[in-house]
Amino acid sequence: EPEVTQTPSHQVTQMGQEVILRCVPISNHLYFYWYRQILGQKVEFLVSFYNNEISEKSEIFDDQFSVERPDGSNFTLKIRSTKLEDSAMYFCASSPDRNYGYTFGSGTRLTVV
Amino acid sequence: SQQGEEDPQALSIQEGENATMNCSYKTSINNLQWYRQNSGRGLVHLILIRSNEREKHSGRLRVTLDTSKKSSSLLITASRAADTASYFCATSGTSYGKLTFGQGTILTVHP
């Protein structure tokens, strides 16, 4: 069964450093998403990406965040200057259509120290 | 309460029993989805029900949707220890499929 692949599985970074979280969505999917889950809290929407551009973003997704789909395969989330409160599990997801269920990746656990 | 709130927060049952989880939401939706999350892992899509549907089945899962009450329920029949996980409802109400998740129900099935 097709999978969404995320790398790395765990990243530790110092406050103020830039991090790039990588995702390979399912190849024939058209909608791409990033979500995060702070430990013990609910899963929060960050951004959706469709037709090579951001289609929706949340208040969390400020100027420190950006997304790219550079080569038609990878889908990346960049945090320019990490803060302690960015520590969370970040999930990538993709879907063939907005009325289909998502396929989520296994997540990247980001720890900012 | 916020969009996509589950009830109960935790549920503990014996193997073979049925488990029912409820979800309430506040705004209009295109569809409502249920996901399972094993500890520290990614979310697995279980079932999607569209706003014009009232009931849907998938294996041992049964989902109902009442748009007049803005609520949904997930029933897992004949539960197994492997069903132990957190279960989340998520509503989709925008054009691009953004999901709003609830806090989840932690289900523990004792062998």
Coordinates of N, CA, C and O in Angstrom, one line a residue, chain A residues 3-4 23-35 45 47-56 67-69 72-76 91-105, chain B residues 30-31 33 35 48 50 92 94-99:
Chain A
E3 N 2.6 4.8 0.7 CA 2.9 5.4 2.0 C 3.3 6.8 1.8 O 3.9 7.2 0.7
V4 N 3.1 7.7 2.8 CA 3.7 9.0 2.9 C 5.0 8.8 3.8 O 4.9 8.3 4.9
C23 N 9.2 15.4 3.3 CA 8.1 14.5 3.1 C 8.0 14.1 1.6 O 8.3 14.9 0.7
V24 N 7.7 12.8 1.4 CA 7.4 12.4 0.0 C 6.0 11.9 0.1 O 5.7 10.8 0.6
P25 N 5.1 12.7 -0.5 CA 3.7 12.3 -0.5 C 3.4 11.1 -1.5 O 4.3 10.8 -2.3
I26 N 2.2 10.6 -1.5 CA 1.9 9.6 -2.5 C 1.8 10.2 -3.9 O 1.2 11.3 -4.0
S27 N 2.3 9.5 -4.9 CA 2.7 10.2 -6.1 C 1.5 10.7 -6.9 O 1.6 11.8 -7.6
N28 N 0.3 10.1 -6.8 CA -0.8 10.6 -7.6 C -1.8 11.5 -6.8 O -2.9 11.8 -7.2
H29 N -1.3 11.9 -5.6 CA -2.2 12.7 -4.8 C -2.0 14.2 -5.2 O -0.9 14.6 -5.7
L30 N -3.0 15.0 -4.9 CA -3.0 16.4 -5.4 C -3.0 17.4 -4.3 O -2.6 18.5 -4.5
Y31 N -3.4 17.0 -3.1 CA -3.5 17.9 -1.9 C -2.5 17.5 -0.9 O -2.4 16.3 -0.6
F32 N -1.8 18.4 -0.4 CA -0.7 18.2 0.6 C -0.8 19.0 1.8 O -1.3 20.2 1.7
Y33 N -0.5 18.5 2.9 CA -0.7 19.2 4.2 C 0.4 19.0 5.2 O 1.1 18.0 5.1
W34 N 0.6 20.0 6.1 CA 1.4 19.8 7.3 C 0.5 20.1 8.5 O -0.2 21.1 8.5
Y35 N 0.7 19.2 9.4 CA 0.0 19.4 10.7 C 1.1 19.2 11.8 O 2.1 18.6 11.6
F45 N -3.7 22.0 12.4 CA -3.5 22.3 11.0 C -2.4 23.4 10.9 O -2.5 24.5 11.6
V47 N -0.8 24.1 7.2 CA -0.9 24.6 5.9 C -1.4 23.5 4.9 O -1.1 22.3 5.1
S48 N -2.1 24.0 3.9 CA -2.4 23.1 2.8 C -1.8 23.6 1.5 O -1.6 24.8 1.3
F49 N -1.5 22.7 0.6 CA -0.8 23.0 -0.6 C -1.5 22.3 -1.8 O -1.7 21.1 -1.8
Y50 N -1.9 23.1 -2.8 CA -2.6 22.5 -3.9 C -2.2 23.3 -5.2 O -2.0 24.5 -5.2
N51 N -1.9 22.6 -6.3 CA -1.6 23.2 -7.5 C -0.4 24.1 -7.4 O -0.4 25.2 -7.9
N52 N 0.6 23.6 -6.7 CA 1.9 24.3 -6.5 C 1.8 25.6 -5.7 O 2.7 26.5 -5.9
E53 N 0.8 25.8 -4.9 CA 0.8 27.0 -4.1 C 0.0 26.7 -2.8 O -0.7 25.7 -2.7
I54 N 0.3 27.5 -1.8 CA -0.4 27.4 -0.6 C -1.9 27.8 -0.8 O -2.2 28.8 -1.4
S55 N -2.8 26.9 -0.4 CA -4.2 27.1 -0.5 C -4.9 27.6 0.8 O -5.8 28.4 0.7
E56 N -4.4 27.2 1.9 CA -4.8 27.7 3.2 C -3.7 27.6 4.2 O -2.8 26.7 4.1
V67 N 6.7 26.4 2.9 CA 6.6 25.1 2.3 C 7.1 25.2 0.9 O 6.9 26.2 0.2
E68 N 7.6 24.1 0.4 CA 8.0 24.0 -1.0 C 7.7 22.6 -1.5 O 7.7 21.6 -0.8
R69 N 7.5 22.5 -2.8 CA 7.4 21.2 -3.5 C 8.4 21.4 -4.7 O 8.0 21.6 -5.8
G72 N 8.4 18.1 -7.7 CA 7.2 17.3 -8.0 C 7.1 16.0 -7.2 O 6.2 15.2 -7.4
S73 N 8.1 15.8 -6.3 CA 8.1 14.6 -5.5 C 8.1 14.9 -4.0 O 7.3 14.5 -3.2
N74 N 9.1 15.7 -3.6 CA 9.3 16.1 -2.2 C 8.4 17.2 -1.8 O 8.0 18.1 -2.7
F75 N 8.0 17.3 -0.6 CA 7.2 18.4 0.0 C 7.9 18.7 1.3 O 8.0 17.9 2.2
T76 N 8.4 20.0 1.4 CA 9.2 20.3 2.6 C 8.5 21.4 3.4 O 7.9 22.3 2.9
F91 N 3.5 16.3 11.2 CA 3.0 15.3 10.3 C 2.7 15.9 8.9 O 2.1 16.9 8.8
C92 N 3.1 15.2 7.9 CA 2.8 15.5 6.5 C 1.7 14.5 6.1 O 1.6 13.4 6.6
A93 N 0.8 15.0 5.3 CA -0.3 14.2 4.8 C -0.6 14.5 3.3 O -0.3 15.6 2.9
S94 N -1.2 13.6 2.6 CA -1.6 13.9 1.3 C -2.9 13.2 1.0 O -3.3 12.3 1.7
S95 N -3.6 13.7 0.0 CA -4.9 13.2 -0.4 C -5.2 13.4 -1.8 O -4.7 14.4 -2.4
P96 N -5.9 12.4 -2.5 CA -6.1 12.6 -3.9 C -7.2 13.7 -4.2 O -7.3 14.2 -5.3
D97 N -8.0 13.9 -3.2 CA -9.2 14.8 -3.4 C -9.5 15.3 -2.0 O -9.3 14.6 -1.0
R98 N -10.1 16.5 -1.9 CA -10.4 17.1 -0.6 C -11.6 16.3 0.1 O -11.8 16.5 1.3
N99 N -12.3 15.5 -0.7 CA -13.3 14.7 0.0 C -12.9 13.2 0.1 O -13.8 12.3 0.2
Y100 N -11.6 13.0 0.2 CA -11.1 11.7 0.6 C -10.3 11.8 1.9 O -9.9 12.8 2.3
G101 N -10.2 10.7 2.5 CA -9.3 10.7 3.7 C -7.9 10.9 3.4 O -7.4 10.7 2.3
Y102 N -7.2 11.4 4.4 CA -5.7 11.6 4.2 C -4.9 10.4 4.4 O -5.3 9.5 5.2
T103 N -3.7 10.3 3.8 CA -2.7 9.4 4.3 C -1.7 10.2 5.0 O -1.1 11.1 4.4
F104 N -1.4 9.9 6.2 CA -0.4 10.6 7.0 C 0.9 9.9 7.0 O 0.9 8.6 7.0
G105 N 2.0 10.6 7.1 CA 3.3 10.0 7.4 C 3.4 9.7 8.9 O 2.5 10.0 9.7
Chain B
N30 N -18.2 19.7 5.3 CA -18.3 18.9 4.0 C -18.3 17.4 4.3 O -19.0 16.7 3.7
N31 N -17.4 17.1 5.2 CA -17.4 15.7 5.7 C -16.8 15.6 7.1 O -16.2 16.6 7.6
Q33 N -14.4 12.9 9.4 CA -13.5 11.7 9.3 C -13.1 11.2 10.7 O -13.0 12.0 11.7
Y35 N -10.0 9.0 12.7 CA -8.6 8.6 12.6 C -8.2 7.8 13.9 O -8.7 8.1 14.9
L48 N -14.6 8.0 6.4 CA -15.1 9.3 6.1 C -16.6 9.2 5.8 O -17.0 8.3 5.1
R50 N -19.7 11.7 4.5 CA -20.0 13.0 3.9 C -21.2 13.6 4.6 O -22.0 12.9 5.2
S92 N -14.1 18.5 8.1 CA -13.6 19.3 6.9 C -14.7 20.2 6.5 O -15.8 19.7 6.2
T94 N -13.8 23.3 4.6 CA -13.3 24.3 3.6 C -13.1 23.7 2.3 O -13.1 22.5 2.1
S95 N -12.7 24.6 1.4 CA -12.6 24.2 0.0 C -11.4 23.2 -0.3 O -11.4 22.4 -1.2
Y96 N -10.4 23.3 0.6 CA -9.1 22.6 0.3 C -8.9 21.5 1.3 O -7.8 21.0 1.3
G97 N -9.9 21.1 2.0 CA -9.8 19.9 2.8 C -9.2 20.0 4.1 O -8.8 19.0 4.7
K98 N -8.9 21.2 4.6 CA -8.3 21.4 5.9 C -9.2 20.6 6.9 O -10.4 20.7 7.0
L99 N -8.5 19.9 7.8 CA -9.2 19.1 8.9 C -9.0 19.8 10.2 O -7.9 20.3 10.5

